[in-house]
Short mmCIF file of C-alpha atoms and ligand atoms in Angstrom, two decimals:
data_model
loop_
_atom_site.label_atom_id
_atom_site.label_comp_id
_atom_site.label_asym_id
_atom_site.label_seq_id
_atom_site.Cartn_x
_atom_site.Cartn_y
_atom_site.Cartn_z
CA MET A 1 12.10 6.12 18.72
CA ASP A 2 10.17 3.03 19.44
CA LYS A 3 11.16 -0.48 19.29
CA LEU A 4 8.91 -3.88 19.48
CA ILE A 5 10.07 -6.90 21.26
CA ILE A 6 8.81 -10.16 20.05
CA THR A 7 9.62 -13.41 22.21
CA GLY A 8 9.66 -15.92 19.17
CA GLY A 9 8.59 -19.85 18.86
CA ASN A 10 5.03 -19.26 19.83
CA ARG A 11 2.67 -21.33 16.97
CA LEU A 12 -0.19 -18.97 16.87
CA ASP A 13 -3.94 -19.62 16.66
CA GLY A 14 -6.51 -16.97 16.22
CA GLU A 15 -9.20 -15.32 14.38
CA ILE A 16 -8.54 -11.15 13.61
CA LYS A 17 -10.13 -7.99 11.78
CA VAL A 18 -8.89 -6.60 8.23
CA SER A 19 -8.27 -2.74 8.40
CA GLY A 20 -9.15 -1.34 5.38
CA ALA A 21 -6.79 -0.75 3.17
CA LYS A 22 -3.93 1.85 2.66
CA ASN A 23 -3.69 2.29 -0.63
CA ALA A 24 -6.77 2.34 -1.80
CA ALA A 25 -7.74 4.87 1.00
CA LEU A 26 -4.51 7.41 0.38
CA PRO A 27 -6.12 7.89 -3.24
CA ILE A 28 -9.53 8.00 -2.17
CA LEU A 29 -8.96 10.65 0.28
CA ILE A 30 -7.27 12.30 -1.76
CA SER A 31 -9.44 12.10 -4.59
CA THR A 32 -12.00 14.00 -1.90
CA LEU A 33 -10.11 17.58 -4.01
CA LEU A 34 -12.44 16.65 -6.73
CA VAL A 35 -15.41 16.29 -5.22
CA ASP A 36 -18.38 19.54 -5.16
CA GLY A 37 -19.85 18.62 -1.67
CA PRO A 38 -19.50 16.45 1.45
CA VAL A 39 -17.39 12.85 1.25
CA THR A 40 -18.60 10.09 4.06
CA ILE A 41 -15.13 7.83 4.20
CA ARG A 42 -15.39 4.50 5.85
CA ASN A 43 -13.54 1.43 6.91
CA VAL A 44 -10.37 3.82 6.70
CA PRO A 45 -7.32 2.85 8.72
CA ASN A 46 -5.73 4.59 11.71
CA LEU A 47 -1.93 4.82 9.83
CA HIS A 48 0.39 7.20 10.07
CA ASP A 49 -0.06 7.32 6.86
CA VAL A 50 -3.59 8.84 6.74
CA THR A 51 -2.68 10.91 8.90
CA THR A 52 0.13 12.52 6.49
CA THR A 53 -2.90 12.52 4.32
CA MET A 54 -4.94 14.06 6.67
CA GLU A 55 -2.11 17.02 7.50
CA LEU A 56 -1.45 17.40 3.58
CA LEU A 57 -5.35 17.89 3.18
CA GLY A 58 -5.51 20.22 6.34
CA SER A 59 -3.19 22.67 4.84
CA MET A 60 -4.46 23.21 2.01
CA GLY A 61 -7.57 24.90 3.96
CA ILE A 62 -9.96 21.78 3.56
CA ASP A 63 -12.21 20.23 6.16
CA LEU A 64 -12.47 17.59 7.75
CA LEU A 65 -13.75 15.70 10.38
CA VAL A 66 -12.73 12.02 12.54
CA HIS A 67 -15.99 10.04 12.95
CA GLU A 68 -15.87 7.06 15.53
CA CYS A 69 -14.43 4.37 14.32
CA MET A 70 -12.37 6.20 11.63
CA SER A 71 -14.77 7.38 9.86
CA LEU A 72 -13.56 11.01 7.97
CA GLU A 73 -16.13 13.43 6.72
CA ILE A 74 -14.55 15.82 4.28
CA ASP A 75 -15.42 18.97 2.29
CA SER A 76 -13.11 20.63 -0.18
CA ARG A 77 -14.70 23.65 -1.41
CA THR A 78 -12.89 25.05 1.59
CA ILE A 79 -10.33 25.02 0.11
CA LYS A 80 -7.56 28.27 -0.11
CA GLN A 81 -4.14 26.24 -1.11
CA PHE A 82 -3.15 23.92 -4.07
CA PHE A 83 0.04 23.47 -2.83
CA ALA A 84 2.06 20.56 -1.30
CA PRO A 85 4.93 21.07 0.81
CA TYR A 86 8.42 19.13 1.01
CA ASP A 87 7.88 18.60 4.15
CA LEU A 88 4.58 16.31 3.40
CA VAL A 89 5.78 14.41 0.23
CA LYS A 90 9.26 13.29 1.88
CA LYS A 91 7.01 11.93 4.21
CA MET A 92 4.76 10.14 2.21
CA ARG A 93 5.11 9.70 -1.16
CA ALA A 94 1.72 9.24 -2.07
CA SER A 95 1.43 13.35 -1.79
CA ILE A 96 1.98 12.98 -5.26
CA LEU A 97 -1.78 11.91 -5.65
CA VAL A 98 -3.11 15.83 -5.61
CA LEU A 99 -0.99 16.80 -8.80
CA GLY A 100 -4.16 14.64 -10.45
CA PRO A 101 -7.15 15.81 -8.49
CA LEU A 102 -5.68 19.84 -8.29
CA LEU A 103 -5.18 20.40 -11.73
CA GLY A 104 -8.24 18.64 -13.05
CA ARG A 105 -10.56 20.60 -10.43
CA TYR A 106 -8.82 23.72 -10.27
CA GLY A 107 -6.81 23.87 -13.32
CA LYS A 108 -3.36 24.63 -11.17
CA ALA A 109 -1.13 22.34 -8.31
CA THR A 110 2.46 23.14 -7.55
CA VAL A 111 3.32 20.17 -5.86
CA SER A 112 6.97 19.17 -4.41
CA LEU A 113 8.75 16.63 -5.94
CA PRO A 114 9.42 13.20 -4.00
CA GLY A 115 13.26 12.61 -3.62
CA GLY A 116 14.31 9.10 -3.56
CA CYS A 117 13.37 6.22 -1.63
CA ALA A 118 14.48 3.35 0.48
CA ILE A 119 12.92 0.88 -1.90
CA GLY A 120 13.49 2.32 -5.69
CA VAL A 121 15.19 5.38 -7.63
CA ARG A 122 10.67 5.47 -8.20
CA PRO A 123 10.61 8.15 -10.45
CA VAL A 124 6.81 9.97 -11.28
CA ASP A 125 7.99 10.47 -15.09
CA GLN A 126 4.52 8.75 -16.31
CA HIS A 127 2.30 10.72 -14.18
CA LEU A 128 4.15 13.96 -15.73
CA LYS A 129 3.68 12.80 -19.55
CA GLY A 130 0.15 11.94 -18.60
CA MET A 131 -0.51 14.97 -17.07
CA GLU A 132 1.23 17.10 -19.97
CA ALA A 133 -1.26 15.01 -22.68
CA LEU A 134 -4.74 16.04 -20.91
CA GLY A 135 -3.25 19.66 -21.85
CA ALA A 136 -1.35 20.52 -18.27
CA LYS A 137 2.25 22.56 -18.30
CA ILE A 138 4.61 21.73 -16.39
CA ASN A 139 7.98 23.28 -15.79
CA MET A 140 10.07 22.59 -12.50
CA GLN A 141 11.34 24.98 -10.51
CA ASN A 142 13.25 24.37 -7.00
CA GLY A 143 12.58 20.98 -6.83
CA TYR A 144 8.23 21.47 -7.39
CA ILE A 145 6.59 20.87 -10.18
CA GLU A 146 4.83 23.58 -10.77
CA ALA A 147 1.10 22.35 -12.95
CA TYR A 148 -1.38 24.79 -14.58
CA VAL A 149 -3.87 24.46 -17.57
CA ASP A 150 -5.88 27.51 -18.83
CA GLY A 151 -9.12 26.57 -18.39
CA ARG A 152 -10.54 22.51 -18.33
CA LEU A 153 -7.94 19.07 -19.26
CA LYS A 154 -8.85 17.85 -22.24
CA GLY A 155 -9.31 14.17 -23.08
CA ALA A 156 -6.30 12.35 -24.54
CA GLU A 157 -4.98 8.99 -24.92
CA ILE A 158 -2.93 7.59 -22.92
CA VAL A 159 -0.69 5.19 -22.72
CA ASN A 160 2.08 4.49 -20.13
CA ASP A 161 5.29 2.81 -20.52
CA MET A 162 5.24 0.94 -17.62
CA VAL A 163 2.01 -0.49 -15.25
CA THR A 164 2.12 2.18 -12.61
CA VAL A 165 -0.26 2.26 -9.96
CA THR A 166 -0.14 6.00 -8.69
CA GLY A 167 0.57 7.62 -11.70
CA THR A 168 -2.66 5.38 -12.89
CA GLU A 169 -4.47 7.42 -9.90
CA ASN A 170 -3.08 10.39 -10.92
CA ILE A 171 -3.87 10.32 -14.50
CA LEU A 172 -7.29 9.18 -13.59
CA MET A 173 -8.09 11.28 -11.01
CA ALA A 174 -7.03 14.57 -13.59
CA ALA A 175 -9.14 13.10 -16.28
CA VAL A 176 -12.74 12.70 -14.16
CA LEU A 177 -12.99 16.58 -14.68
CA ALA A 178 -11.23 16.61 -18.44
CA GLU A 179 -13.84 17.59 -21.31
CA GLY A 180 -13.88 14.12 -22.81
CA THR A 181 -13.08 10.98 -23.02
CA SER A 182 -9.48 9.70 -21.83
CA VAL A 183 -8.99 6.77 -22.58
CA ILE A 184 -5.35 5.97 -20.57
CA LYS A 185 -4.44 2.05 -21.70
CA ASN A 186 -1.35 -0.37 -20.08
CA ALA A 187 -3.47 0.67 -16.83
CA ALA A 188 -2.38 -0.81 -13.64
CA ARG A 189 -5.25 -3.07 -12.40
CA GLU A 190 -4.77 -3.71 -9.19
CA PRO A 191 -7.75 -3.61 -6.39
CA GLU A 192 -6.67 -0.05 -4.95
CA VAL A 193 -6.43 1.10 -8.47
CA CYS A 194 -10.34 -0.53 -8.66
CA ASP A 195 -11.75 1.11 -5.86
CA LEU A 196 -10.52 4.77 -6.36
CA ALA A 197 -12.34 4.31 -9.58
CA ASN A 198 -15.38 2.50 -8.09
CA PHE A 199 -15.23 5.58 -5.23
CA LEU A 200 -15.18 8.66 -8.21
CA ASN A 201 -17.44 6.55 -9.60
CA THR A 202 -20.06 6.46 -7.14
CA MET A 203 -19.35 10.39 -6.98
CA GLY A 204 -20.99 10.96 -10.48
CA ALA A 205 -17.77 9.94 -12.37
CA LYS A 206 -17.52 8.27 -15.18
CA ILE A 207 -15.34 5.31 -15.72
CA SER A 208 -15.59 2.11 -17.78
CA GLY A 209 -12.69 -0.56 -17.71
CA ILE A 210 -12.04 -0.86 -13.83
CA GLY A 211 -10.95 -3.82 -13.93
CA THR A 212 -8.54 -4.09 -17.04
CA ASP A 213 -5.00 -2.50 -18.33
CA THR A 214 -7.86 0.07 -19.90
CA LEU A 215 -9.36 2.97 -18.41
CA VAL A 216 -11.96 4.77 -20.42
CA VAL A 217 -13.21 7.72 -18.28
CA GLU A 218 -15.56 9.67 -19.87
CA GLY A 219 -15.36 13.68 -18.29
CA VAL A 220 -18.17 15.26 -16.50
CA GLU A 221 -18.28 18.88 -15.62
CA ARG A 222 -18.88 17.68 -11.39
CA LEU A 223 -18.85 15.10 -8.92
CA HIS A 224 -21.37 15.48 -6.31
CA GLY A 225 -20.82 14.48 -2.46
CA GLY A 226 -22.03 10.71 -0.80
CA GLU A 227 -20.44 7.72 0.55
CA TYR A 228 -17.84 5.17 0.44
CA ARG A 229 -16.51 1.97 2.57
CA VAL A 230 -12.71 1.67 1.42
CA MET A 231 -12.44 -1.92 0.43
CA PRO A 232 -9.98 -4.62 3.19
CA ASP A 233 -6.44 -4.16 2.71
CA ARG A 234 -4.80 -7.15 0.97
CA ILE A 235 -1.41 -7.01 2.27
CA GLU A 236 -2.43 -6.91 5.96
CA ALA A 237 -4.20 -9.64 5.14
CA GLY A 238 -1.52 -11.67 3.54
CA THR A 239 0.99 -10.25 6.04
CA TYR A 240 -1.06 -12.09 9.33
CA LEU A 241 -1.81 -15.42 6.80
CA ALA A 242 2.47 -15.38 6.16
CA ALA A 243 3.10 -15.07 10.70
CA ALA A 244 0.60 -18.06 10.83
CA ALA A 245 1.82 -19.80 8.48
CA LEU A 246 5.04 -19.35 8.93
CA THR A 247 4.62 -20.47 13.14
CA ARG A 248 2.62 -23.12 12.04
CA GLY A 249 -0.11 -22.49 12.63
CA ARG A 250 -4.21 -21.32 12.27
CA ILE A 251 -5.71 -18.03 11.55
CA LYS A 252 -9.30 -17.21 10.43
CA LEU A 253 -9.25 -13.10 9.29
CA LYS A 254 -12.81 -11.79 9.15
CA ASN A 255 -13.32 -8.75 6.25
CA ALA A 256 -11.06 -9.51 4.45
CA ALA A 257 -11.61 -10.10 0.87
CA PRO A 258 -9.88 -13.47 -0.92
CA GLU A 259 -10.93 -12.81 -4.39
CA THR A 260 -8.76 -9.73 -4.44
CA MET A 261 -5.73 -12.17 -3.10
CA THR A 262 -5.17 -15.09 -5.46
CA ALA A 263 -2.27 -15.48 -6.55
CA VAL A 264 -0.75 -14.97 -2.87
CA LEU A 265 -3.53 -17.76 -1.27
CA GLU A 266 -1.65 -19.49 -4.43
CA LYS A 267 1.44 -19.09 -3.00
CA PHE A 268 -0.64 -20.62 1.02
CA THR A 269 -1.17 -23.07 -0.51
CA GLU A 270 2.04 -24.42 -2.13
CA VAL A 271 3.58 -24.00 0.95
CA GLY A 272 1.50 -26.53 2.25
CA ALA A 273 -1.49 -24.67 4.67
CA LYS A 274 -4.82 -25.62 4.31
CA ILE A 275 -6.66 -22.40 2.91
CA THR A 276 -10.81 -21.81 3.49
CA THR A 277 -12.65 -18.83 2.19
CA GLY A 278 -16.50 -17.54 2.37
CA ASP A 279 -17.50 -13.95 0.97
CA ASP A 280 -15.48 -11.57 3.00
CA TRP A 281 -13.00 -14.34 5.30
CA ILE A 282 -10.07 -16.48 5.17
CA GLU A 283 -8.53 -19.21 7.21
CA LEU A 284 -5.08 -21.02 6.87
CA ASP A 285 -4.60 -23.79 8.81
CA MET A 286 -1.13 -25.42 8.57
CA GLU A 287 -2.01 -28.37 11.13
CA HIS A 288 1.32 -27.70 12.79
CA ARG A 289 3.61 -27.97 9.56
CA GLN A 290 6.68 -26.92 9.08
CA PRO A 291 5.67 -24.04 5.49
CA LYS A 292 7.52 -25.72 2.41
CA ALA A 293 9.70 -23.59 0.54
CA VAL A 294 7.97 -21.85 -2.19
CA ASP A 295 9.73 -19.82 -5.23
CA ILE A 296 8.32 -15.94 -6.00
CA TYR A 297 7.88 -13.62 -8.89
CA THR A 298 6.98 -10.25 -8.65
CA ALA A 299 4.87 -9.05 -10.86
CA PRO A 300 1.74 -6.25 -11.47
CA TYR A 301 -1.43 -6.92 -10.46
CA PRO A 302 -3.13 -9.98 -10.57
CA GLY A 303 0.33 -11.26 -10.25
CA PHE A 304 2.37 -11.22 -6.91
CA PRO A 305 2.44 -8.49 -5.18
CA THR A 306 6.02 -7.07 -4.30
CA ASP A 307 4.30 -5.19 -0.94
CA MET A 308 3.67 -9.39 -0.03
CA GLN A 309 7.96 -10.23 -1.35
CA ALA A 310 9.70 -9.66 1.64
CA GLN A 311 7.63 -11.51 4.15
CA PHE A 312 7.33 -14.91 1.81
CA LEU A 313 11.29 -14.07 2.08
CA ALA A 314 10.80 -14.46 5.77
CA LEU A 315 8.64 -17.12 5.51
CA ASN A 316 11.18 -19.17 3.30
CA CYS A 317 13.90 -18.23 5.82
CA VAL A 318 11.96 -21.09 7.89
CA ALA A 319 10.79 -23.25 5.13
CA ASP A 320 11.64 -26.29 4.29
CA GLY A 321 14.14 -26.37 1.42
CA THR A 322 15.86 -23.75 -0.45
CA SER A 323 14.12 -20.92 -3.00
CA ASN A 324 14.28 -18.48 -5.26
CA VAL A 325 12.45 -15.04 -4.88
CA VAL A 326 12.82 -12.42 -7.40
CA GLU A 327 11.84 -8.90 -7.18
CA ASN A 328 10.79 -7.15 -10.51
CA ILE A 329 9.61 -4.12 -9.52
CA PHE A 330 11.51 -2.27 -7.10
CA GLU A 331 15.77 -2.18 -8.17
CA ASN A 332 16.48 -2.07 -4.89
CA ARG A 333 13.74 -4.05 -2.05
CA PHE A 334 15.57 -6.70 -0.82
CA MET A 335 16.68 -4.11 2.13
CA HIS A 336 15.28 -6.64 5.22
CA VAL A 337 18.20 -9.06 3.80
CA GLN A 338 21.41 -7.77 5.72
CA GLU A 339 19.13 -8.33 8.65
CA LEU A 340 17.46 -11.22 8.15
CA LYS A 341 20.85 -12.40 8.29
CA ARG A 342 21.11 -11.04 10.97
CA LEU A 343 18.92 -13.58 12.70
CA GLY A 344 20.72 -16.08 11.09
CA ALA A 345 18.85 -15.99 7.89
CA ASP A 346 21.42 -18.00 4.80
CA ILE A 347 19.94 -15.99 2.06
CA GLU A 348 22.48 -14.97 -1.25
CA VAL A 349 21.21 -12.03 -3.01
CA HIS A 350 21.99 -11.48 -6.92
CA GLY A 351 20.90 -8.78 -9.14
CA ASN A 352 17.77 -9.69 -8.67
CA THR A 353 16.71 -12.82 -7.02
CA ALA A 354 17.34 -13.93 -3.45
CA THR A 355 18.43 -17.66 -2.90
CA VAL A 356 16.72 -18.43 0.56
CA ILE A 357 17.96 -21.67 2.10
CA GLY A 358 15.33 -22.97 5.06
CA LYS A 359 16.10 -23.83 9.06
CA PRO A 360 13.64 -24.35 11.57
CA SER A 361 13.99 -21.77 13.85
CA LEU A 362 16.07 -17.99 13.42
CA VAL A 363 17.67 -16.74 16.33
CA GLY A 364 16.52 -13.64 18.03
CA ALA A 365 18.81 -9.85 17.58
CA GLU A 366 18.76 -6.39 17.02
CA VAL A 367 17.64 -5.24 13.65
CA MET A 368 15.77 -2.38 12.25
CA ALA A 369 12.99 -1.42 9.97
CA THR A 370 14.15 0.38 6.82
CA ASP A 371 10.93 0.31 4.58
CA LEU A 372 7.41 -1.18 5.32
CA ARG A 373 7.16 -4.21 4.21
CA ALA A 374 10.61 -4.94 4.78
CA SER A 375 9.32 -4.18 8.66
CA ALA A 376 7.16 -5.82 8.37
CA SER A 377 9.54 -8.72 7.73
CA LEU A 378 11.52 -8.58 10.72
CA VAL A 379 8.33 -8.84 12.93
CA LEU A 380 7.51 -11.70 11.13
CA ALA A 381 10.69 -13.64 11.36
CA GLY A 382 11.00 -12.40 15.06
CA LEU A 383 8.38 -14.34 15.75
CA MET A 384 9.84 -18.10 14.56
CA SER A 385 13.05 -16.46 16.07
CA GLN A 386 14.60 -17.74 19.57
CA GLY A 387 14.64 -16.14 22.09
CA GLU A 388 14.35 -11.93 21.74
CA THR A 389 14.10 -9.97 18.81
CA SER A 390 13.97 -6.60 18.90
CA VAL A 391 12.79 -4.93 15.85
CA GLY A 392 13.91 -1.00 15.98
CA ARG A 393 12.73 2.24 13.70
CA ILE A 394 9.43 1.11 14.02
CA TYR A 395 7.77 3.80 12.50
CA HIS A 396 7.62 2.43 9.34
CA VAL A 397 5.66 -0.72 10.25
CA ASP A 398 3.07 2.27 12.20
CA ARG A 399 2.53 4.08 8.25
CA GLY A 400 1.40 0.73 7.43
CA TYR A 401 -0.26 -1.97 9.93
CA GLU A 402 -3.27 -0.89 12.58
CA CYS A 403 -2.13 -2.19 15.78
CA ILE A 404 0.01 -4.17 14.62
CA GLU A 405 0.99 -5.55 18.26
CA GLU A 406 -2.29 -5.64 19.49
CA LYS A 407 -3.34 -7.77 16.21
CA LEU A 408 -0.50 -9.99 17.30
CA SER A 409 -0.53 -10.77 20.37
CA GLN A 410 -4.61 -10.98 20.07
CA LEU A 411 -3.25 -14.30 18.26
CA GLY A 412 -1.19 -15.63 20.68
CA ALA A 413 2.45 -13.77 20.15
CA LYS A 414 4.47 -12.32 22.64
CA ILE A 415 5.31 -8.56 21.20
CA LEU A 416 5.01 -5.51 22.97
CA ARG A 417 5.65 -2.20 22.34
CA ALA A 418 9.00 -0.06 23.65
CA PRO A 419 9.59 3.38 23.66
CA GLY A 420 13.49 3.97 22.53
CA LYS A 421 16.24 6.83 22.62
N1 EPU B 501 7.68 4.51 -12.33
C1 EPU B 501 8.45 4.96 -13.31
N2 EPU B 501 7.69 6.18 -13.16
C2 EPU B 501 6.93 6.59 -12.99
C3 EPU B 501 6.11 5.85 -11.93
C4 EPU B 501 6.61 4.60 -11.78
O1 EPU B 501 9.20 4.09 -13.58
O2 EPU B 501 6.34 7.90 -13.60
C5 EPU B 501 8.22 2.55 -11.78
C6 EPU B 501 9.00 2.48 -10.52
O3 EPU B 501 10.22 3.47 -10.31
C7 EPU B 501 8.41 0.91 -9.92
C8 EPU B 501 7.11 0.57 -11.26
O4 EPU B 501 7.24 1.55 -12.27
O5 EPU B 501 9.58 0.46 -10.56
C9 EPU B 501 5.90 0.80 -10.25
O6 EPU B 501 6.13 1.81 -9.17
P1 EPU B 501 4.92 2.57 -9.23
O7 EPU B 501 4.17 3.49 -9.90
O8 EPU B 501 3.42 0.93 -9.59
O9 EPU B 501 4.48 1.95 -7.89
P2 EPU B 501 4.12 3.13 -6.94
O10 EPU B 501 2.47 3.87 -7.44
O11 EPU B 501 4.97 4.10 -6.16
C10 EPU B 501 2.01 2.07 -5.17
C11 EPU B 501 2.28 1.76 -3.73
C12 EPU B 501 3.29 0.68 -3.04
C13 EPU B 501 3.33 -0.72 -4.54
C14 EPU B 501 3.91 -0.41 -6.08
C15 EPU B 501 3.59 -1.58 -6.59
C16 EPU B 501 0.88 3.20 -3.40
C17 EPU B 501 0.81 4.75 -2.25
N3 EPU B 501 1.95 3.20 -3.12
O12 EPU B 501 3.40 3.10 -5.15
O13 EPU B 501 3.09 -0.19 -1.92
O14 EPU B 501 5.07 -0.99 -3.66
O15 EPU B 501 2.00 0.24 -5.55
O16 EPU B 501 2.37 -1.50 -6.23
O17 EPU B 501 -0.09 2.45 -3.57
C18 EPU B 501 3.86 -0.19 0.35
O18 EPU B 501 2.64 0.01 0.58
O19 EPU B 501 4.41 -0.52 1.42
C19 EPU B 501 4.16 0.14 -1.02
C20 EPU B 501 5.31 0.78 -1.25
#
């Protein structure tokens, strides 16, 4: 398994491009299952999770072509199987997203139940409740969700018990071809959900209320082919901003979407960074200052994203002052704390709160990635650790960060990938 070896201490300074958003690309690629014609999706990030999604669609018999610069052409009309196997679902939980479109378009789906996860229990009860409300019959059999409907799904009002991103997306995709109108209340407002809804509308869906907590879906008979460009990745962007901030550096991000990052950019200002934005760029400059510690409280959008919690925790480890980081979305999303402590970080966890006492720098050591954002936080901490830090199990990083070592090297970091045993 490959490792990333980082020699810390370099102040980052430079310019990089933000990739397409993983958490928008995955549902958009999967939602092509609903479309009756060829679709071209641009700005798809080159990530392991995207490869897994292509494998999943390919395993169903769907035609996929990869053009230059990760533009994907997909024609789902060649589908032969309505099945997502355990092997792929356990590799990538977002595979559960095939449930809604398969039911909506073909009236049947067999999808493995995702198992546990490093960051929390992550049940899918809201996805299933939504499908049932739309008229699907669901059976659990040998670890699989078997769902079917006689004829078409029927529009319904669905109130989600909690804000769930993929839950909202799954129900939304199921409702697009349903008969009549569906109303999804307490819907997730995350920009990635909006990007999926905008994609579906571009293909002929009738979704309104995009960006609010109530989505209204007027069912249509069919979606037509077309083209779409995936939104920029706000979490990747935030991760590189954090890398620059904790090394007291400067960064300019191109192809970014600052309007999707208000809560995160406000935190960087609180940290002491000078933030400047344009339509599609963000610049952060620490002007060589040590960041100030900031309290973090994760919440659904437009609150501070749980997917940026680990990176800010790493930043607080090398900040001036004491901070509290409160995780409200997932019950076990502090796996990086033990690893950060191996680098000398001063962190105490009580329940869902991590209290961090900042210091000027950490000390390099061997650490191990446990999930995607946790591994990003270890790479960031390595950038501000004296000597060498080796981050193992970086297949987690490759699930969500395109060419991380190249982008960080471009900013002046000393980082290389070493093949591990
Ligand atoms: N939940 C339930 N029942 C459900 C669905 C969710 O109890 O049926 C709970 C979860 O256990 C969790 C909370 O609701 O406590 C919110 O989970 P959500 O469903 O919103 O998470 P998700 O849709 O599985 C997506 C992202 C995650 C991101 C979360 C929260 C994708 C593919 N994944 O997951 O991204 O952390 O929303 O914003 O969109 C990542 O990119 O590293 C990542 C983990």
